[in-house]
Amino acid sequence: MHNTTVHPELADVLDRMPERPNLFDDLEATRRNFGALQDSMPLDTSGVDIRNLEIDGPDGNLIPISVYRPKGVAGPLPAVLHIHGGSFAFGRSRPGEDRTAIAIAEEVGAVAVSVDYRLAPEHRYPAGMEDCYTALEWIAEHAAELRVDADRVAVTGKSAGGGLTASLALLSRDRGGPAIAYQSMYIPTLDHRHDTESARLITDPRFLNNADIAQTYRHYLPEPEAETVPVYASPARVGDLSGLPPAFVLACDLDPLRDEALDYARRLMDSGIPVTVCNVPGAWHIFEFTAPDSALARNTQRKWLGDLRAALAG
């Protein structure tokens, strides 16, 4: 891949980026490094009230969650369940320190709930997904206590969190579960087959590529080589997308996940689901972590949060 395909604002950033190590060769080191990255980023909690607690999980486990409410707002407010990314295996949300959830609370004007779901490979599919679904049920059951509008509950996430967002929309539809007003998928991981043009073309070792996606599913799925993978683990395999909530889908040009995200958006449209689609030109997977001060990163965040705010406006 030549730098001519990279957004001009990101070209120098990419030139300085080294090749990434295999994230799964030493998963504990990857988790530590991600925690160190979190520590290095500024955290401003002054605009939110934070409540940390544990709820009963589906397998006798306890699920840590954090609730972020914008200060000085009586409500009832919309609610947003935020599901972190990290290849289903890292990216754990620290209690009270989910920067993305804080941004949602402040910029969307919503009660944001982040969920610390169980991670693969220690807990393979469906453990993490079921934890997230339990958190969604908890929001619905505690709407009055949270001072939220149960008719305005959205789910959002990046990367693996975006894939889990799609899974929850499908699960809630099929189980007759809590109503989801909006599903916002940011660079989502949707297809274990990773057999698209973008997956084949995006091979740069400096950021997420096709080999990383293959590793992700080898660690996430109980039987990654099985011919039949559960559709909730790979939402792109779902045949019927009717009856799902309106959606926002964001993709990046230089992301191996680009085509599966855009294909899923098109299929949602074909099923009569209102969809807003955004493709970020010349950007790679989670480019905003390596170029957080770029206008492109700020504009992308503004687009995503602005769409979520408009979708949940009372």
CSV table of C-alpha atoms in Angstrom, one decimal:
chain,number,residue,atom,x,y,z
A,1,MET,CA,0.0,0.0,0.0
A,2,HIS,CA,1.5,3.4,-1.0
A,3,ASN,CA,1.1,6.6,1.0
A,4,THR,CA,-0.8,8.1,-1.9
A,5,THR,CA,-3.8,6.2,-0.7
A,6,VAL,CA,-3.6,7.7,2.7
A,7,HIS,CA,-5.4,10.8,3.8
A,8,PRO,CA,-2.9,13.7,3.4
A,9,GLU,CA,-3.3,14.6,7.1
A,10,LEU,CA,-2.3,11.1,8.1
A,11,ALA,CA,0.6,10.4,5.8
A,12,ASP,CA,3.3,11.6,8.2
A,13,VAL,CA,1.7,9.7,11.0
A,14,LEU,CA,1.8,6.5,9.1
A,15,ASP,CA,5.4,7.0,8.0
A,16,ARG,CA,6.4,7.1,11.7
A,17,MET,CA,4.4,4.0,12.7
A,18,PRO,CA,6.4,0.8,13.2
A,19,GLU,CA,5.1,-2.6,12.3
A,20,ARG,CA,2.8,-3.9,15.0
A,21,PRO,CA,3.6,-7.1,16.9
A,22,ASN,CA,1.1,-9.9,16.7
A,23,LEU,CA,-1.4,-8.8,19.3
A,24,PHE,CA,-2.2,-12.5,20.3
A,25,ASP,CA,1.4,-13.7,20.7
A,26,ASP,CA,1.5,-12.3,24.2
A,27,LEU,CA,-2.1,-11.4,25.0
A,28,GLU,CA,-1.3,-10.3,28.6
A,29,ALA,CA,1.3,-7.9,27.3
A,30,THR,CA,-1.3,-6.5,24.8
A,31,ARG,CA,-3.7,-6.0,27.6
A,32,ARG,CA,-1.1,-4.2,29.7
A,33,ASN,CA,0.0,-2.0,26.8
A,34,PHE,CA,-3.6,-1.1,26.1
A,35,GLY,CA,-4.0,-0.2,29.8
A,36,ALA,CA,-0.8,1.9,29.6
A,37,LEU,CA,-2.3,3.7,26.5
A,38,GLN,CA,-5.4,4.5,28.5
A,39,ASP,CA,-3.3,5.8,31.4
A,40,SER,CA,-1.5,8.2,28.9
A,41,MET,CA,-4.7,9.8,27.7
A,42,PRO,CA,-6.3,12.7,29.5
A,43,LEU,CA,-9.4,11.9,31.5
A,44,ASP,CA,-11.9,14.6,32.4
A,45,THR,CA,-14.8,13.4,34.5
A,46,SER,CA,-15.9,16.8,35.7
A,47,GLY,CA,-18.9,16.9,33.4
A,48,VAL,CA,-20.4,13.6,34.5
A,49,ASP,CA,-21.7,11.9,37.6
A,50,ILE,CA,-20.3,8.3,37.7
A,51,ARG,CA,-21.7,5.2,39.4
A,52,ASN,CA,-19.7,1.9,39.3
A,53,LEU,CA,-21.5,-1.3,40.2
A,54,GLU,CA,-21.7,-5.0,39.4
A,55,ILE,CA,-24.7,-6.8,38.1
A,56,ASP,CA,-25.6,-10.5,38.0
A,57,GLY,CA,-24.4,-12.2,34.8
A,58,PRO,CA,-26.0,-15.0,32.8
A,59,ASP,CA,-23.6,-17.7,34.1
A,60,GLY,CA,-23.4,-16.9,37.8
A,61,ASN,CA,-20.7,-14.3,37.0
A,62,LEU,CA,-20.7,-10.7,38.0
A,63,ILE,CA,-20.5,-8.0,35.3
A,64,PRO,CA,-18.8,-4.7,36.2
A,65,ILE,CA,-20.7,-1.7,34.6
A,66,SER,CA,-20.2,2.0,34.9
A,67,VAL,CA,-23.1,4.6,34.5
A,68,TYR,CA,-22.2,8.1,33.3
A,69,ARG,CA,-24.8,10.8,33.6
A,70,PRO,CA,-24.2,14.4,32.4
A,71,LYS,CA,-24.2,16.7,35.5
A,72,GLY,CA,-27.1,19.0,36.2
A,73,VAL,CA,-29.6,17.4,33.8
A,74,ALA,CA,-32.8,16.1,35.3
A,75,GLY,CA,-34.1,13.9,32.5
A,76,PRO,CA,-35.5,11.6,31.6
A,77,LEU,CA,-32.6,11.2,29.2
A,78,PRO,CA,-31.9,8.7,26.4
A,79,ALA,CA,-29.6,5.9,27.4
A,80,VAL,CA,-26.6,4.5,25.4
A,81,LEU,CA,-25.0,1.1,26.1
A,82,HIS,CA,-21.3,1.5,25.1
A,83,ILE,CA,-19.5,-1.7,24.2
A,84,HIS,CA,-15.7,-1.4,24.0
A,85,GLY,CA,-13.6,-2.9,21.2
A,86,GLY,CA,-10.4,-4.9,21.3
A,87,SER,CA,-10.8,-8.0,19.2
A,88,PHE,CA,-13.1,-9.5,21.8
A,89,ALA,CA,-9.9,-10.1,23.8
A,90,PHE,CA,-8.6,-6.8,25.3
A,91,GLY,CA,-9.6,-3.2,25.6
A,92,ARG,CA,-11.3,-3.7,29.0
A,93,SER,CA,-13.3,-0.8,30.2
A,94,ARG,CA,-11.9,0.4,33.6
A,95,PRO,CA,-14.5,1.3,36.2
A,96,GLY,CA,-15.4,5.0,35.8
A,97,GLU,CA,-12.7,5.6,33.1
A,98,ASP,CA,-14.5,4.9,29.8
A,99,ARG,CA,-13.5,8.0,27.8
A,100,THR,CA,-15.9,7.1,25.0
A,101,ALA,CA,-18.8,6.7,27.4
A,102,ILE,CA,-18.0,10.1,29.0
A,103,ALA,CA,-18.0,11.7,25.5
A,104,ILE,CA,-21.3,10.1,24.8
A,105,ALA,CA,-22.8,11.4,28.0
A,106,GLU,CA,-21.5,14.9,27.4
A,107,GLU,CA,-22.0,15.3,23.7
A,108,VAL,CA,-25.1,13.2,23.2
A,109,GLY,CA,-26.8,14.3,26.4
A,110,ALA,CA,-27.5,10.7,27.4
A,111,VAL,CA,-26.9,8.3,30.3
A,112,ALA,CA,-24.1,6.2,29.0
A,113,VAL,CA,-23.5,2.7,30.4
A,114,SER,CA,-20.2,0.9,29.7
A,115,VAL,CA,-20.0,-2.9,30.2
A,116,ASP,CA,-16.9,-4.8,31.2
A,117,TYR,CA,-17.8,-8.0,29.4
A,118,ARG,CA,-15.9,-11.3,29.7
A,119,LEU,CA,-13.0,-11.6,27.3
A,120,ALA,CA,-11.8,-14.3,24.9
A,121,PRO,CA,-10.0,-16.6,24.7
A,122,GLU,CA,-10.6,-17.4,28.4
A,123,HIS,CA,-14.3,-16.8,27.7
A,124,ARG,CA,-15.2,-17.5,24.1
A,125,TYR,CA,-18.4,-16.7,22.3
A,126,PRO,CA,-21.2,-16.4,23.5
A,127,ALA,CA,-19.9,-15.2,27.0
A,128,GLY,CA,-19.1,-11.6,26.1
A,129,MET,CA,-22.1,-11.2,24.0
A,130,GLU,CA,-24.4,-12.5,26.7
A,131,ASP,CA,-22.9,-10.2,29.2
A,132,CYS,CA,-23.6,-7.2,27.0
A,133,TYR,CA,-27.2,-8.4,26.4
A,134,THR,CA,-27.6,-8.7,30.2
A,135,ALA,CA,-26.4,-5.1,30.5
A,136,LEU,CA,-29.0,-4.1,28.0
A,137,GLU,CA,-31.7,-5.9,29.9
A,138,TRP,CA,-30.5,-4.2,33.1
A,139,ILE,CA,-30.9,-0.7,31.5
A,140,ALA,CA,-34.4,-1.5,30.5
A,141,GLU,CA,-35.4,-2.9,33.9
A,142,HIS,CA,-33.9,0.1,35.7
A,143,ALA,CA,-35.0,2.8,33.4
A,144,ALA,CA,-37.0,4.6,36.1
A,145,GLU,CA,-34.1,4.4,38.6
A,146,LEU,CA,-31.7,5.7,36.0
A,147,ARG,CA,-34.1,8.4,34.9
A,148,VAL,CA,-33.9,7.4,31.3
A,149,ASP,CA,-36.5,7.0,28.6
A,150,ALA,CA,-36.9,3.3,27.9
A,151,ASP,CA,-38.1,4.1,24.3
A,152,ARG,CA,-34.8,5.9,23.6
A,153,VAL,CA,-32.1,3.3,24.3
A,154,ALA,CA,-29.3,2.9,21.8
A,155,VAL,CA,-26.3,0.5,21.6
A,156,THR,CA,-22.9,1.5,20.1
A,157,GLY,CA,-19.4,0.3,19.9
A,158,LYS,CA,-16.2,0.3,17.9
A,159,SER,CA,-14.6,-2.7,16.1
A,160,ALA,CA,-15.5,-5.8,18.1
A,161,GLY,CA,-17.9,-3.5,20.1
A,162,GLY,CA,-19.5,-2.6,16.8
A,163,GLY,CA,-19.9,-6.3,16.0
A,164,LEU,CA,-21.4,-6.9,19.4
A,165,THR,CA,-23.8,-4.0,18.8
A,166,ALA,CA,-25.1,-5.7,15.7
A,167,SER,CA,-25.4,-9.0,17.6
A,168,LEU,CA,-27.5,-7.3,20.4
A,169,ALA,CA,-29.8,-5.8,17.9
A,170,LEU,CA,-30.4,-9.3,16.4
A,171,LEU,CA,-30.7,-11.0,19.8
A,172,SER,CA,-33.2,-8.5,21.1
A,173,ARG,CA,-35.3,-8.8,18.0
A,174,ASP,CA,-35.2,-12.6,18.0
A,175,ARG,CA,-35.7,-13.0,21.8
A,176,GLY,CA,-38.4,-10.3,22.0
A,177,GLY,CA,-36.0,-8.5,24.3
A,178,PRO,CA,-35.6,-4.8,25.2
A,179,ALA,CA,-36.4,-2.3,22.5
A,180,ILE,CA,-33.4,-0.8,20.9
A,181,ALA,CA,-34.1,2.6,19.3
A,182,TYR,CA,-30.8,2.8,17.4
A,183,GLN,CA,-27.7,0.7,16.6
A,184,SER,CA,-24.5,2.7,16.0
A,185,MET,CA,-21.7,0.6,14.5
A,186,TYR,CA,-18.3,2.2,14.3
A,187,ILE,CA,-15.8,0.1,12.1
A,188,PRO,CA,-17.6,-3.1,13.2
A,189,THR,CA,-16.3,-6.6,13.1
A,190,LEU,CA,-19.2,-8.5,11.4
A,191,ASP,CA,-17.9,-11.5,9.4
A,192,HIS,CA,-15.7,-14.3,10.5
A,193,ARG,CA,-15.1,-15.3,6.9
A,194,HIS,CA,-13.0,-12.1,6.3
A,195,ASP,CA,-13.3,-12.8,2.6
A,196,THR,CA,-13.9,-9.4,1.0
A,197,GLU,CA,-11.9,-7.2,-1.3
A,198,SER,CA,-10.8,-4.9,1.5
A,199,ALA,CA,-9.7,-7.8,3.6
A,200,ARG,CA,-7.5,-9.1,0.7
A,201,LEU,CA,-6.1,-5.6,-0.1
A,202,ILE,CA,-5.4,-4.3,3.3
A,203,THR,CA,-2.2,-6.0,4.4
A,204,ASP,CA,-0.1,-3.2,5.8
A,205,PRO,CA,1.5,-4.6,9.0
A,206,ARG,CA,1.5,-1.2,10.7
A,207,PHE,CA,-2.2,-1.4,11.5
A,208,LEU,CA,-5.1,-3.9,11.6
A,209,ASN,CA,-5.0,-6.2,8.6
A,210,ASN,CA,-6.6,-9.5,7.4
A,211,ALA,CA,-4.2,-11.7,9.4
A,212,ASP,CA,-5.3,-9.9,12.6
A,213,ILE,CA,-8.9,-10.5,11.8
A,214,ALA,CA,-8.2,-14.2,11.3
A,215,GLN,CA,-6.5,-14.3,14.7
A,216,THR,CA,-9.4,-12.5,16.3
A,217,TYR,CA,-11.9,-15.2,15.3
A,218,ARG,CA,-9.5,-18.0,16.2
A,219,HIS,CA,-9.5,-16.8,19.7
A,220,TYR,CA,-13.2,-15.7,19.9
A,221,LEU,CA,-15.1,-18.6,18.4
A,222,PRO,CA,-15.3,-22.0,20.2
A,223,GLU,CA,-14.9,-23.8,16.8
A,224,PRO,CA,-13.4,-21.3,14.4
A,225,GLU,CA,-13.0,-23.8,11.6
A,226,ALA,CA,-16.5,-25.1,11.9
A,227,GLU,CA,-18.6,-24.8,8.7
A,228,THR,CA,-21.5,-23.4,10.7
A,229,VAL,CA,-20.7,-20.5,12.9
A,230,PRO,CA,-23.5,-19.0,14.9
A,231,VAL,CA,-25.0,-16.0,13.2
A,232,TYR,CA,-24.9,-13.9,16.4
A,233,ALA,CA,-21.1,-14.4,16.4
A,234,SER,CA,-20.9,-13.4,12.7
A,235,PRO,CA,-23.9,-11.1,12.0
A,236,ALA,CA,-23.0,-10.8,8.3
A,237,ARG,CA,-24.2,-14.4,8.0
A,238,VAL,CA,-27.8,-13.5,9.1
A,239,GLY,CA,-30.3,-14.0,6.3
A,240,ASP,CA,-33.2,-11.9,7.6
A,241,LEU,CA,-32.3,-8.3,8.6
A,242,SER,CA,-35.9,-7.1,8.8
A,243,GLY,CA,-37.3,-5.6,11.9
A,244,LEU,CA,-34.0,-4.2,13.2
A,245,PRO,CA,-33.6,-0.7,14.6
A,246,PRO,CA,-32.3,2.2,12.4
A,247,ALA,CA,-28.5,2.2,12.1
A,248,PHE,CA,-25.4,4.2,11.7
A,249,VAL,CA,-22.4,2.5,10.1
A,250,LEU,CA,-19.0,4.0,9.9
A,251,ALA,CA,-16.2,2.5,7.9
A,252,CYS,CA,-12.6,3.5,7.1
A,253,ASP,CA,-11.0,3.3,3.6
A,254,LEU,CA,-7.9,1.4,4.7
A,255,ASP,CA,-9.6,-1.0,7.1
A,256,PRO,CA,-9.9,-4.7,6.2
A,257,LEU,CA,-13.4,-4.5,7.8
A,258,ARG,CA,-14.5,-1.8,5.4
A,259,ASP,CA,-16.4,-3.9,2.9
A,260,GLU,CA,-18.2,-6.1,5.4
A,261,ALA,CA,-19.4,-2.9,7.2
A,262,LEU,CA,-20.6,-1.3,3.9
A,263,ASP,CA,-22.1,-4.6,2.7
A,264,TYR,CA,-24.1,-4.9,6.0
A,265,ALA,CA,-25.3,-1.3,5.7
A,266,ARG,CA,-26.5,-2.0,2.1
A,267,ARG,CA,-28.3,-5.2,3.2
A,268,LEU,CA,-30.0,-3.3,6.1
A,269,MET,CA,-31.2,-0.7,3.5
A,270,ASP,CA,-32.5,-3.5,1.3
A,271,SER,CA,-34.5,-4.7,4.3
A,272,GLY,CA,-36.1,-1.3,4.7
A,273,ILE,CA,-34.0,-0.2,7.7
A,274,PRO,CA,-33.1,3.5,7.8
A,275,VAL,CA,-29.3,3.6,7.6
A,276,THR,CA,-26.7,6.5,7.8
A,277,VAL,CA,-23.4,5.5,6.2
A,278,CYS,CA,-20.1,7.2,6.7
A,279,ASN,CA,-16.8,6.2,5.1
A,280,VAL,CA,-13.6,8.0,6.3
A,281,PRO,CA,-11.3,8.4,3.3
A,282,GLY,CA,-7.6,7.4,3.6
A,283,ALA,CA,-7.9,6.3,7.2
A,284,TRP,CA,-7.1,3.0,8.8
A,285,HIS,CA,-8.7,1.0,11.7
A,286,ILE,CA,-8.8,3.1,14.9
A,287,PHE,CA,-6.6,5.8,13.2
A,288,GLU,CA,-7.9,8.2,15.8
A,289,PHE,CA,-5.7,6.5,18.5
A,290,THR,CA,-2.6,7.3,16.5
A,291,ALA,CA,-3.7,10.7,15.2
A,292,PRO,CA,-6.0,11.9,18.0
A,293,ASP,CA,-5.4,15.6,17.3
A,294,SER,CA,-6.0,15.4,13.5
A,295,ALA,CA,-8.9,17.3,12.1
A,296,LEU,CA,-10.0,14.0,10.5
A,297,ALA,CA,-10.2,12.3,13.8
A,298,ARG,CA,-12.1,15.1,15.5
A,299,ASN,CA,-14.5,15.4,12.5
A,300,THR,CA,-15.1,11.7,12.5
A,301,GLN,CA,-15.9,11.7,16.2
A,302,ARG,CA,-18.2,14.7,15.7
A,303,LYS,CA,-20.0,12.9,12.9
A,304,TRP,CA,-20.6,9.7,15.0
A,305,LEU,CA,-21.7,11.5,18.2
A,306,GLY,CA,-23.8,14.1,16.3
A,307,ASP,CA,-25.6,11.3,14.5
A,308,LEU,CA,-26.3,9.5,17.7
A,309,ARG,CA,-27.5,12.7,19.3
A,310,ALA,CA,-29.9,13.4,16.5
A,311,ALA,CA,-31.2,9.8,16.5
A,312,LEU,CA,-32.1,10.0,20.2
A,313,ALA,CA,-33.4,13.6,20.3
A,314,GLY,CA,-36.7,13.7,22.2
